[in-house]
Coordinates of C-alpha atoms in Angstrom, one line a residue:
X1 CA 162.3 116.2 52.7
X2 CA 162.2 112.5 52.4
X3 CA 158.8 112.2 53.3
X4 CA 157.9 114.7 50.8
X5 CA 159.9 112.9 48.0
X6 CA 158.0 109.7 49.2
X7 CA 154.8 111.3 48.7
X8 CA 155.5 112.5 45.4
X9 CA 156.9 109.3 44.4
X10 CA 153.8 107.6 45.6
X11 CA 151.5 110.1 43.7
X12 CA 153.6 109.5 40.5
X13 CA 153.3 105.7 40.7
X14 CA 149.5 105.6 41.2
X15 CA 147.0 106.0 38.3
X16 CA 144.3 108.6 39.1
X17 CA 140.8 107.1 39.2
X18 CA 138.2 109.6 37.8
X19 CA 135.0 109.8 39.8
X20 CA 132.3 108.0 38.1
X21 CA 128.9 106.3 38.9
X22 CA 129.6 102.6 38.9
X23 CA 127.2 100.5 36.9
X24 CA 126.6 96.9 37.9
X25 CA 128.9 94.5 36.1
X26 CA 128.4 91.1 35.0
X27 CA 130.4 88.2 36.4
X28 CA 132.9 88.1 33.7
X29 CA 133.4 92.0 33.7
X30 CA 133.8 91.9 37.4
X31 CA 136.5 89.1 37.2
X32 CA 138.3 91.1 34.5
X33 CA 138.3 94.3 36.6
X34 CA 139.5 92.5 39.8
X35 CA 142.4 91.0 37.7
X36 CA 143.4 94.5 36.5
X37 CA 143.3 95.9 40.0
X38 CA 145.3 93.1 41.5
X39 CA 148.0 93.6 38.6
X40 CA 148.3 97.3 39.2
X41 CA 148.6 96.7 42.9
X42 CA 151.6 94.3 42.4
X43 CA 153.3 96.9 40.1
X44 CA 152.9 99.6 42.8
X45 CA 154.2 97.3 45.5
X46 CA 157.3 96.5 43.5
X47 CA 157.9 100.1 42.8
X48 CA 157.6 100.9 46.5
X49 CA 159.7 97.9 47.5
X50 CA 162.6 99.2 45.4
X51 CA 162.7 102.6 47.1
X52 CA 165.7 103.5 49.4
X53 CA 165.5 104.8 52.8
X54 CA 164.0 108.3 53.2
X55 CA 166.3 111.3 53.2
X56 CA 166.4 114.9 52.5
X57 CA 167.3 116.1 49.1
X58 CA 167.9 119.5 47.6
X59 CA 164.9 121.6 46.6
X60 CA 166.1 121.9 43.1
X61 CA 166.1 118.0 42.9
X62 CA 162.9 117.6 44.6
X63 CA 161.1 120.0 42.2
X64 CA 162.4 118.3 39.2
X65 CA 159.9 115.5 39.2
X66 CA 158.5 114.1 36.1
X67 CA 155.3 115.5 34.7
X68 CA 152.4 113.2 35.4
X69 CA 149.9 112.6 32.5
X70 CA 146.5 113.5 33.8
X71 CA 144.2 110.6 34.3
X72 CA 141.6 109.8 31.7
X73 CA 138.2 108.9 33.0
X74 CA 137.4 105.2 32.2
X75 CA 134.0 104.5 30.6
X76 CA 131.5 102.7 32.6
X77 CA 131.9 98.9 32.5
X78 CA 129.2 97.3 30.4
X79 CA 128.1 93.8 29.8
X80 CA 130.4 92.1 27.3
X81 CA 130.3 88.9 25.6
X82 CA 132.3 85.8 26.4
X83 CA 134.3 85.9 23.1
X84 CA 135.2 89.6 23.6
X85 CA 136.2 88.9 27.2
X86 CA 138.6 86.2 26.1
X87 CA 140.3 88.7 23.7
X88 CA 140.6 91.2 26.4
X89 CA 142.1 88.7 28.8
X90 CA 144.8 87.7 26.3
X91 CA 145.7 91.3 25.8
X92 CA 145.9 91.9 29.5
X93 CA 148.3 88.9 29.8
X94 CA 150.4 90.3 27.1
X95 CA 150.6 93.8 28.9
X96 CA 151.2 92.2 32.1
X97 CA 154.3 90.3 30.8
X98 CA 155.6 93.5 29.2
X99 CA 155.2 95.5 32.4
X100 CA 157.1 92.7 34.4
X101 CA 160.3 93.1 32.2
X102 CA 161.8 96.3 33.9
X103 CA 161.6 94.5 37.3
X104 CA 164.6 92.5 36.4
X105 CA 166.7 95.5 35.7
X106 CA 165.5 97.8 38.6
X107 CA 167.4 96.0 41.5
X108 CA 170.9 97.1 40.2
X109 CA 170.8 100.6 41.7
X110 CA 169.1 99.2 44.7
X111 CA 172.1 97.0 45.5
X112 CA 174.5 99.8 45.2
X113 CA 172.3 101.9 47.4
X114 CA 172.1 99.0 49.9
X115 CA 175.7 98.4 49.6
X116 CA 176.5 102.2 50.1
X117 CA 174.0 102.2 52.9
X118 CA 175.5 99.3 54.6
X119 CA 178.1 101.5 56.1
X120 CA 176.9 104.6 57.7
X121 CA 178.7 107.7 56.9
X122 CA 180.4 109.7 59.6
X123 CA 178.9 113.1 60.2
X124 CA 182.0 114.8 59.0
X125 CA 182.0 112.7 55.8
X126 CA 179.9 115.3 54.0
X127 CA 181.4 114.4 50.6
X128 CA 180.5 110.8 51.0
X129 CA 177.0 111.6 52.0
X130 CA 176.7 113.9 49.1
X131 CA 177.8 111.0 46.7
X132 CA 175.4 108.8 48.4
X133 CA 172.6 111.3 47.7
X134 CA 173.8 111.8 44.2
X135 CA 173.5 108.1 43.8
X136 CA 170.1 108.0 45.3
X137 CA 169.0 110.9 43.0
X138 CA 170.4 109.1 40.0
X139 CA 168.6 106.1 41.1
X140 CA 165.3 108.0 41.6
X141 CA 165.7 109.6 38.2
X142 CA 166.0 106.2 36.5
X143 CA 162.9 105.0 38.4
X144 CA 161.0 108.2 37.5
X145 CA 162.0 107.6 33.8
X146 CA 160.9 103.9 34.0
X147 CA 157.7 105.0 35.8
X148 CA 157.1 107.6 33.0
X149 CA 157.5 104.9 30.4
X150 CA 155.3 102.6 32.3
X151 CA 152.6 105.5 32.7
X152 CA 152.9 106.1 28.9
X153 CA 152.6 102.4 28.3
X154 CA 149.6 102.2 30.6
X155 CA 147.9 105.2 28.9
X156 CA 148.3 103.4 25.6
X157 CA 146.9 100.3 27.1
X158 CA 144.1 102.3 28.6
X159 CA 143.2 103.8 25.3
X160 CA 143.2 100.3 23.7
X161 CA 141.0 99.1 26.6
X162 CA 138.6 102.0 26.1
X163 CA 138.4 101.2 22.3
X164 CA 137.9 97.6 23.2
X165 CA 135.2 98.6 25.8
X166 CA 133.4 100.7 23.1
X167 CA 133.6 97.8 20.6
X168 CA 132.3 95.5 23.4
X169 CA 129.6 98.0 24.3
X170 CA 128.4 98.2 20.7
X171 CA 128.6 94.4 20.6
X172 CA 126.7 94.2 23.9
X173 CA 123.8 96.5 22.5
X174 CA 123.7 94.3 19.4
X175 CA 123.6 91.2 21.7
X176 CA 121.0 92.9 23.9
X177 CA 118.8 93.5 20.8
X178 CA 119.4 90.0 19.6
X179 CA 118.4 88.8 23.1
X180 CA 115.2 90.9 23.0
X181 CA 114.3 89.5 19.6
X182 CA 115.3 85.9 20.9
X183 CA 113.1 86.5 24.1
X184 CA 110.1 87.6 21.8
X185 CA 110.7 84.7 19.5
X186 CA 111.0 82.5 22.7
X187 CA 107.6 83.9 23.9
X188 CA 106.1 83.1 20.4
X189 CA 107.6 79.7 20.5
X190 CA 106.2 79.1 24.0
X191 CA 102.7 80.2 22.9
X192 CA 103.2 77.8 19.9
X193 CA 104.4 75.2 22.4
X194 CA 101.3 75.5 24.4
X195 CA 99.2 75.3 21.2
X196 CA 101.2 72.2 20.2
X197 CA 100.6 70.9 23.5
X198 CA 96.8 71.3 23.2
X199 CA 97.0 69.9 19.8
X200 CA 99.1 67.0 21.1
X201 CA 96.3 66.4 23.7
X202 CA 93.6 66.4 21.0
X203 CA 95.7 64.2 18.8
X204 CA 96.2 61.9 21.8
X205 CA 92.5 61.7 22.4
X206 CA 92.0 61.2 18.7
X207 CA 94.6 58.6 18.6
X208 CA 92.8 56.9 21.5
X209 CA 89.5 57.1 19.6
X210 CA 91.1 55.8 16.4
X211 CA 92.8 53.1 18.2
X212 CA 89.3 52.1 19.8
X213 CA 87.8 52.3 16.3
X214 CA 90.7 50.4 14.9
X215 CA 90.1 47.6 17.4
X216 CA 86.4 47.6 16.5
X217 CA 87.5 47.8 12.9
X218 CA 89.8 44.7 13.4
X219 CA 86.8 42.8 15.0
X220 CA 84.7 43.7 12.1
X221 CA 87.4 42.7 9.6
X222 CA 87.6 39.3 11.5
X223 CA 83.9 38.9 11.3
X224 CA 83.9 40.0 7.6
X225 CA 86.7 37.6 6.9
X226 CA 84.7 34.7 8.4
X227 CA 81.7 36.0 6.5
X228 CA 83.8 36.3 3.3
X229 CA 84.8 32.6 3.7
X230 CA 81.2 31.7 4.0
X231 CA 80.2 33.8 1.1
X232 CA 83.1 32.5 -0.9
X233 CA 81.8 28.9 -0.4
X234 CA 78.3 30.1 -1.2
X235 CA 79.4 32.0 -4.3
X236 CA 81.2 28.8 -5.5
X237 CA 77.9 27.1 -5.0
X238 CA 76.1 29.8 -6.7
X239 CA 78.6 29.8 -9.7
X240 CA 77.8 26.2 -10.1
X241 CA 74.1 26.9 -10.0
X242 CA 74.6 29.9 -12.4
X243 CA 76.2 27.6 -14.9
X244 CA 73.0 25.5 -14.8
X245 CA 70.8 28.5 -14.9
X246 CA 72.7 29.9 -17.9
X247 CA 71.7 26.9 -19.8
X248 CA 68.3 27.3 -18.6
X249 CA 68.3 30.9 -19.5
X250 CA 69.5 30.3 -23.1
X251 CA 66.5 28.0 -23.4
X252 CA 64.1 30.6 -21.9
X253 CA 65.5 33.2 -24.2
X254 CA 64.6 31.2 -27.1
X255 CA 61.1 30.6 -25.5
X256 CA 60.9 34.4 -24.8
X257 CA 61.6 35.3 -28.5
X258 CA 58.9 32.8 -29.6
X259 CA 56.5 34.1 -26.9
X260 CA 57.3 37.7 -28.0
X261 CA 56.4 37.0 -31.5
X262 CA 53.3 35.2 -30.3
X263 CA 52.5 38.3 -28.2
X264 CA 52.9 40.7 -31.1
X265 CA 50.7 38.5 -33.1
X266 CA 48.1 38.6 -30.2
X267 CA 48.4 42.3 -29.8
X268 CA 47.7 42.7 -33.4
X269 CA 44.7 40.4 -33.0
X270 CA 43.6 42.2 -29.9
X271 CA 43.8 45.5 -31.6
X272 CA 41.8 44.1 -34.4
X273 CA 39.3 42.8 -31.8
X274 CA 39.2 46.2 -30.1
X275 CA 38.3 47.7 -33.4
X276 CA 35.8 45.1 -34.1
X277 CA 34.5 45.4 -30.5
X278 CA 34.2 49.2 -31.0
X279 CA 32.3 48.6 -34.3
X280 CA 30.1 46.1 -32.6
X281 CA 29.5 48.5 -29.7
X282 CA 28.6 51.1 -32.1
X283 CA 26.3 48.8 -34.0
X284 CA 24.8 47.8 -30.6
X285 CA 24.1 51.4 -29.8
X286 CA 22.6 51.8 -33.2
X287 CA 20.4 48.8 -33.0
X288 CA 19.5 49.6 -29.4
X289 CA 18.5 53.1 -30.5
X290 CA 16.6 51.5 -33.4
X291 CA 14.7 49.2 -31.1
X292 CA 13.9 52.1 -28.9
X293 CA 12.7 54.1 -31.8
X294 CA 10.5 51.1 -33.0
X295 CA 9.0 51.1 -29.6
X296 CA 8.5 54.8 -29.9
X297 CA 10.5 57.8 -28.7
X298 CA 7.4 58.7 -26.6
X299 CA 6.2 55.6 -24.8
X300 CA 3.5 55.3 -22.2
X301 CA 3.3 52.7 -19.4
X302 CA 0.3 52.1 -17.3
X303 CA 0.4 51.0 -13.8
X304 CA -2.5 50.1 -11.7
X305 CA -1.5 50.4 -7.9
X306 CA -2.5 47.6 -5.6
X307 CA -5.3 47.9 -3.1
X308 CA -4.3 49.0 0.3
X309 CA -5.4 47.1 3.4
X310 CA -7.5 50.0 4.5
X311 CA -9.3 49.8 1.1
X312 CA -10.6 46.2 1.3
X313 CA -14.2 47.2 1.2
X314 CA -13.9 48.5 -2.3
X315 CA -13.2 46.3 -5.3
X316 CA -11.4 46.7 -8.5
X317 CA -13.9 44.9 -10.7
X318 CA -14.2 47.8 -12.8
X319 CA -10.6 47.3 -14.2
X320 CA -9.9 44.2 -16.4
X321 CA -6.8 43.0 -18.3
X322 CA -7.7 41.2 -21.5
X323 CA -5.7 37.8 -21.5
X324 CA -5.0 37.9 -25.2
X325 CA -3.7 41.4 -25.3
X326 CA -0.9 42.4 -22.7
X327 CA -1.0 46.1 -23.9
X328 CA -4.7 46.7 -23.2
X329 CA -6.7 47.7 -20.1
X330 CA -10.4 48.0 -20.1
X331 CA -12.5 50.2 -17.6
X332 CA -16.2 49.3 -17.4
X333 CA -19.0 51.0 -15.4
X334 CA -22.7 50.3 -15.2
X335 CA -24.7 53.4 -15.7
X336 CA -28.0 54.0 -14.0
X337 CA -31.2 54.4 -16.1
X338 CA -32.6 57.8 -16.5
X339 CA -36.2 56.6 -15.9
X340 CA -35.7 54.7 -12.7
X341 CA -33.1 53.2 -10.5
X342 CA -32.7 49.8 -12.4
X343 CA -29.4 49.2 -13.8
X344 CA -28.6 50.3 -17.3
X345 CA -26.1 48.9 -19.8
X346 CA -22.4 48.6 -18.9
X347 CA -20.0 51.2 -20.5
X348 CA -16.5 50.1 -21.4
X349 CA -13.4 52.3 -22.0
X350 CA -10.6 50.5 -23.8
X351 CA -7.0 51.8 -23.8
X352 CA -3.9 50.5 -25.3
X353 CA -0.4 51.5 -24.3
X354 CA 3.1 50.2 -24.7
X355 CA 2.9 48.1 -21.5
X356 CA 0.4 47.5 -18.8
X357 CA 1.3 46.6 -15.2
X358 CA -1.4 45.0 -13.1
X359 CA -1.4 45.5 -9.3
X360 CA 0.7 42.5 -8.6
X361 CA 3.7 43.6 -10.7
X362 CA 6.8 44.2 -8.6
X363 CA 9.1 47.2 -8.9
X364 CA 11.9 45.0 -10.4
X365 CA 9.6 43.8 -13.2
X366 CA 8.6 47.4 -14.1
X367 CA 12.3 48.5 -14.1
X368 CA 13.2 45.8 -16.5
X369 CA 11.0 47.5 -19.1
X370 CA 12.7 50.8 -18.7
X371 CA 16.3 49.5 -18.2
X372 CA 17.2 49.7 -22.0
X373 CA 15.9 53.3 -21.9
X374 CA 18.2 54.2 -19.1
X375 CA 21.0 52.6 -20.8
X376 CA 20.3 55.0 -23.8
X377 CA 21.3 57.9 -21.4
X378 CA 24.8 56.5 -21.3
X379 CA 25.0 56.4 -25.0
X380 CA 24.5 60.1 -25.2
X381 CA 20.6 60.4 -25.6
X382 CA 18.5 62.7 -23.4
X383 CA 16.0 60.5 -21.4
X384 CA 13.0 61.8 -19.6
X385 CA 10.9 59.4 -17.4
X386 CA 7.9 61.0 -15.5
X387 CA 5.0 59.6 -13.6
X388 CA 1.5 61.1 -14.2
X389 CA -1.8 60.5 -12.4
X390 CA -4.3 61.7 -9.8
X391 CA -3.5 62.1 -6.2
X392 CA -3.0 58.7 -4.4
X393 CA -2.5 56.8 -7.4
X394 CA 1.0 55.7 -6.5
X395 CA 3.4 57.9 -8.5
X396 CA 5.8 58.6 -5.7
X397 CA 5.9 54.9 -4.8
X398 CA 6.8 54.1 -8.6
X399 CA 9.5 56.7 -8.8
X400 CA 11.0 56.8 -5.4
X401 CA 9.6 53.9 -3.3
X402 CA 8.2 53.8 0.1
X403 CA 9.5 55.6 3.2
X404 CA 11.1 52.4 4.5
X405 CA 12.8 51.6 1.2
X406 CA 14.4 48.1 0.7
X407 CA 16.0 46.3 -2.2
X408 CA 12.6 45.0 -3.4
X409 CA 10.7 48.1 -2.9
X410 CA 13.2 50.6 -4.4
X411 CA 11.7 53.0 -7.0
X412 CA 12.7 53.8 -10.5
X413 CA 15.0 56.6 -9.6
X414 CA 17.4 54.5 -7.3
X415 CA 17.3 51.5 -9.7
X416 CA 18.2 53.8 -12.5
X417 CA 21.0 55.4 -10.7
X418 CA 22.4 52.0 -9.7
X419 CA 22.3 50.7 -13.3
X420 CA 24.0 53.9 -14.6
X421 CA 26.9 53.5 -12.3
X422 CA 27.1 49.6 -12.9
X423 CA 27.2 50.1 -16.7
X424 CA 29.7 53.0 -16.4
X425 CA 32.0 50.6 -14.5
X426 CA 31.7 48.0 -17.1
X427 CA 32.6 50.5 -19.8
X428 CA 35.7 51.5 -18.2
X429 CA 37.4 48.4 -19.7
X430 CA 36.6 49.8 -23.1
X431 CA 38.2 53.2 -22.5
X432 CA 35.2 55.0 -21.4
X433 CA 35.4 57.6 -18.4
X434 CA 32.2 59.1 -17.0
X435 CA 31.5 62.3 -15.0
X436 CA 28.1 62.6 -13.2
X437 CA 26.5 65.8 -11.8
X438 CA 23.2 65.5 -9.8
X439 CA 20.5 68.2 -9.0
X440 CA 17.1 68.0 -7.5
X441 CA 14.5 70.6 -7.4
X442 CA 10.7 71.1 -7.1
X443 CA 8.2 73.4 -8.7
X444 CA 5.6 74.6 -6.2
X445 CA 3.2 77.1 -7.1
X446 CA 5.2 77.9 -10.2
X447 CA 8.2 78.6 -8.0
X448 CA 11.5 76.8 -8.2
X449 CA 13.0 75.3 -5.0
X450 CA 16.3 73.6 -4.4
X451 CA 15.6 70.4 -2.5
X452 CA 19.4 69.8 -1.8
X453 CA 19.5 72.9 0.5
X454 CA 17.9 72.2 3.9
X455 CA 17.2 75.9 4.7
X456 CA 16.7 77.9 1.5
X457 CA 17.3 81.5 1.4
X458 CA 14.1 83.3 0.5
X459 CA 16.1 86.1 -1.2
X460 CA 17.7 83.6 -3.6
X461 CA 16.0 83.5 -7.0
X462 CA 16.0 80.6 -9.3
X463 CA 15.7 81.2 -13.0
X464 CA 15.6 78.9 -16.0
X465 CA 18.2 80.2 -18.6
X466 CA 20.1 78.8 -21.7
X467 CA 23.8 77.9 -21.3
X468 CA 24.6 80.2 -24.1
X469 CA 23.0 81.7 -27.2
X470 CA 24.1 79.0 -29.5
X471 CA 23.0 76.1 -27.3
X472 CA 19.6 74.7 -26.6
X473 CA 20.6 73.4 -23.2
X474 CA 19.0 75.0 -20.0
X475 CA 20.2 75.4 -16.6
X476 CA 18.8 76.9 -13.3
X477 CA 20.7 79.8 -11.7
X478 CA 21.7 79.4 -8.1
X479 CA 20.8 75.7 -8.1
X480 CA 23.1 73.4 -6.4
X481 CA 24.7 70.8 -8.8
X482 CA 26.6 68.2 -7.0
X483 CA 29.2 66.0 -8.6
X484 CA 28.8 62.4 -7.6
X485 CA 30.9 59.3 -8.1
X486 CA 29.0 56.4 -6.3
X487 CA 25.4 55.2 -5.7
X488 CA 25.6 55.9 -2.0
X489 CA 26.2 59.6 -2.6
X490 CA 23.1 59.8 -4.9
X491 CA 21.0 58.0 -2.3
X492 CA 22.0 60.5 0.2
X493 CA 20.9 63.4 -2.0
X494 CA 17.6 61.6 -2.6
X495 CA 17.0 61.1 1.1
X496 CA 17.8 64.8 1.8
X497 CA 15.4 66.0 -1.1
X498 CA 12.6 63.7 0.2
X499 CA 12.6 65.3 3.6
X500 CA 12.6 68.8 2.0
X501 CA 9.8 68.1 -0.4
X502 CA 6.3 69.9 0.1
X503 CA 3.7 67.5 1.0
X504 CA 0.3 68.0 2.7
X505 CA -2.9 66.2 3.7
X506 CA -6.0 66.4 1.6
X507 CA -9.2 64.8 1.4
X508 CA -8.1 62.4 -1.0
X509 CA -4.6 61.5 0.3
X510 CA -3.1 61.8 3.8
X511 CA 0.3 62.7 2.3
X512 CA -0.2 64.3 -1.0
X513 CA 2.8 65.8 -3.1
X514 CA 2.0 69.2 -3.6
X515 CA 4.8 70.1 -6.1
X516 CA 6.6 68.6 -9.2
X517 CA 9.8 67.1 -8.2
X518 CA 12.5 66.9 -10.8
X519 CA 15.7 64.9 -10.5
X520 CA 18.4 65.4 -13.1
X521 CA 21.6 63.5 -13.7
X522 CA 24.0 65.0 -16.2
X523 CA 26.2 62.3 -17.7
X524 CA 29.5 63.3 -19.5
X525 CA 31.5 60.4 -21.1
X526 CA 34.9 60.4 -22.9
X527 CA 36.8 57.6 -24.7
X528 CA 40.3 59.0 -25.0
X529 CA 41.3 55.9 -27.1
X530 CA 38.7 56.6 -29.7
X531 CA 38.5 60.4 -29.1
X532 CA 34.8 60.2 -28.6
X533 CA 32.7 62.4 -26.2
X534 CA 29.1 62.0 -25.2
X535 CA 26.7 64.3 -23.2
X536 CA 23.2 63.6 -22.0
X537 CA 20.8 64.4 -19.2
X538 CA 18.6 61.8 -17.4
X539 CA 15.5 63.4 -16.1
X540 CA 13.2 61.5 -13.5
X541 CA 10.2 63.4 -12.6
X542 CA 7.4 62.8 -10.1
X543 CA 4.6 65.1 -11.1
X544 CA 2.0 66.4 -8.6
X545 CA -1.2 64.5 -8.6
X546 CA -4.3 65.9 -10.3
X547 CA -7.4 66.3 -8.4
X548 CA -10.9 67.7 -8.7
X549 CA -11.8 70.6 -6.4
X550 CA -15.2 69.2 -5.6
X551 CA -13.7 66.1 -4.3
X552 CA -10.5 67.4 -2.7
X553 CA -12.4 70.0 -0.8
X554 CA -9.3 72.2 -0.8
X555 CA -9.3 75.6 0.7
X556 CA -6.7 78.3 1.4
X557 CA -3.3 77.2 0.7
X558 CA -4.4 73.8 -0.5
X559 CA -6.7 75.4 -3.0
X560 CA -4.0 77.6 -4.4
X561 CA -1.6 74.5 -4.6
X562 CA -4.5 72.5 -6.5
X563 CA -5.0 75.2 -8.8
X564 CA -1.3 75.8 -9.6
X565 CA -0.8 71.9 -10.0
X566 CA -3.8 71.7 -12.5
X567 CA -2.6 74.7 -14.4
X568 CA 0.9 73.2 -15.0
X569 CA -0.6 69.8 -15.9
X570 CA -2.9 71.5 -18.4
X571 CA 0.1 73.3 -19.8
X572 CA 1.9 69.9 -20.1
X573 CA -1.3 68.6 -21.9
X574 CA -1.1 71.6 -24.4
X575 CA 2.5 70.9 -25.1
X576 CA 1.9 67.3 -25.8
X577 CA -1.1 68.2 -28.1
X578 CA 1.1 70.7 -29.9
X579 CA 3.7 68.0 -30.4
X580 CA 1.1 65.5 -31.8
X581 CA -0.3 68.2 -34.1
X582 CA 3.3 69.1 -35.2
X583 CA 2.4 72.7 -34.6
X584 CA 5.0 75.3 -35.4
X585 CA 4.9 76.8 -32.1
X586 CA 5.1 74.8 -29.0
X587 CA 3.8 76.5 -25.8
X588 CA 6.8 75.4 -23.5
X589 CA 6.8 78.8 -21.7
X590 CA 3.2 78.4 -20.4
X591 CA 4.6 76.6 -17.2
X592 CA 7.9 76.3 -15.5
X593 CA 7.6 72.6 -15.8
X594 CA 7.3 72.5 -19.6
X595 CA 9.9 75.3 -20.1
X596 CA 12.4 73.3 -17.9
X597 CA 11.8 70.1 -19.8
X598 CA 11.4 71.2 -23.4
X599 CA 14.6 69.5 -24.4
X600 CA 13.3 66.2 -22.7
X601 CA 9.9 66.3 -24.1
X602 CA 10.5 67.0 -27.8
X603 CA 13.1 67.0 -30.4
X604 CA 16.3 65.0 -29.8
X605 CA 14.9 63.0 -26.7
X606 CA 13.5 59.8 -25.5
X607 CA 10.4 60.1 -23.2
X608 CA 8.6 57.5 -21.1
X609 CA 5.5 58.3 -19.2
X610 CA 4.1 56.3 -16.3
X611 CA 0.3 56.8 -16.0
X612 CA -0.7 55.6 -12.6
X613 CA -4.5 54.9 -11.8
X614 CA -6.2 54.0 -8.6
X615 CA -8.0 50.7 -8.3
X616 CA -10.9 52.3 -6.4
X617 CA -14.1 52.6 -8.3
X618 CA -14.8 55.9 -6.7
X619 CA -11.8 57.2 -8.7
X620 CA -13.2 55.9 -12.0
X621 CA -13.6 59.3 -13.6
X622 CA -10.3 60.5 -12.7
X623 CA -8.6 57.3 -13.9
X624 CA -10.6 57.5 -17.3
X625 CA -9.3 61.2 -17.6
X626 CA -5.5 60.1 -16.9
X627 CA -5.8 57.3 -19.4
X628 CA -7.2 59.6 -21.9
X629 CA -4.4 62.0 -21.6
X630 CA -1.9 59.2 -21.6
X631 CA -3.4 57.8 -25.0
X632 CA -3.0 61.2 -26.4
X633 CA 0.7 61.3 -25.3
X634 CA 1.1 57.8 -26.7
X635 CA -0.1 58.9 -30.2
X636 CA 2.5 61.7 -30.3
X637 CA 5.6 61.3 -32.5
X638 CA 8.4 63.7 -31.8
X639 CA 10.8 62.5 -34.5
X640 CA 14.0 60.6 -34.5
X641 CA 16.2 60.9 -31.5
X642 CA 19.9 61.7 -32.0
X643 CA 22.8 61.0 -29.7
X644 CA 24.8 64.0 -28.4
X645 CA 28.3 62.7 -29.5
X646 CA 31.4 64.4 -30.6

């Protein structure tokens, strides 16, 4: 029975522990739980130490044990904070103190029990034994009551602890969330820290660069400081010099003012001089034109070519130049008697022209006579210069020069071009600007050919047409017009045309020109200061040589060429005759030559004709015919020329 009571008392003194899965506790929770277990163990040991020796009791007494409150399952321990743990520890200390108080009062019955048990009752002393048992029962009842109170108190403490655990669990979850947010912030801060480290490295490198630049800048500052000192000293010297120059400047300002007034006066005088110069230039042009008109708008120069080395056997005694008249030439010939072979009387043919050039006259001397006429082309007058004569009379030599041309042997065309460009350069200072356009063609068998094209296209046709219905100017379709700006460019064109011209060998000339070559230079001038414009055409023509069929012995193509040449020259003669007779109709359309040159032969133009004759006596008849034609031209009056000025 005693063992049964002891077992029951042990069961009543121990708290039931509900089965539960243990969670891993933190160090603080583990320490707290260990402290609670130790405290409970101490209490149980005290309760067991106060128990008396085991003995049997009645069944009624044994069955009257206090009702034990069923154990409540404790919640799983969770991680709690340090502050919550401190609160729990303080409460546990208070509970421990409260539970320790009954231990002081419990030994009283134990002493009585011990004192009663010190003397062993005799077997016969049943009453004493019963009393002892009653005392023990009373003692046990007191213990049971105290344990019941302790159990109730522990249950209350347990509930309080459970509430505290719940609070701590809530607090722990909040702290866990805070911990997660703190960890995420920590990660972001670590990333920021890495970026900051990189930025620190960059800033460190930048700082090092800036430090090196700063060192270089310091060196520059030192150099600039030394330079500044030298410049300061120099500035002081300059300031002193500036003071001197200011005085000089004031004097110069006064001088400049005086000079400005003088310049204004001079400018006014220059303007007056310019107007006077323009007036004089206009007067010069008028007088120049008047002189040319007095000389005749159609003038004829006669040139006798020199005798060639191969022609020494022949003499030029039939040609004479009267010493008292520089404009006369006499051709004489002794005619044979009709009765016999004795010589008859000498027949003389006298001719007068504007100028006569003997065989010894140079190219330069001849050009001096036509230089003023060429100048008229720049003044806006159309000018035409052409050479006429029989084959071999020196027309090409007069107009172009020999094959191996030099400064002394240049013909009228290159000399005229050189004078035109030279005079244009001189007139630039007076405000004139000129534009030159050149063309070079030949009329072969009444067909136009472009001499500036090395390989002409046979399908291309060249026609002479008017510029427009209201203009009297003519142009050639499909002809190459080249804008030139220097003498050299014109010389290149002349050389190309010379190689492309049609020549052939005849009985009278080894290299006879079989076509009429026409070189034209269009001159357009403008004076923007005076708002004056001029336009003219300078035509320089080398006509094909006239020849007699019975002497040239031409056949085939040469015969056709001779007939075409003589026909065009006859048409030129008819035009000149019509101009002399002042006919109402001038037959310009009878020939391509006269149709192309109608503006240069009559009306508003200046014409100069070179009549070239041979010094050979065998060409006497042809020379007389050429001089007669030239005399007829010299008698022609085409009217007063007018400049094409706007």
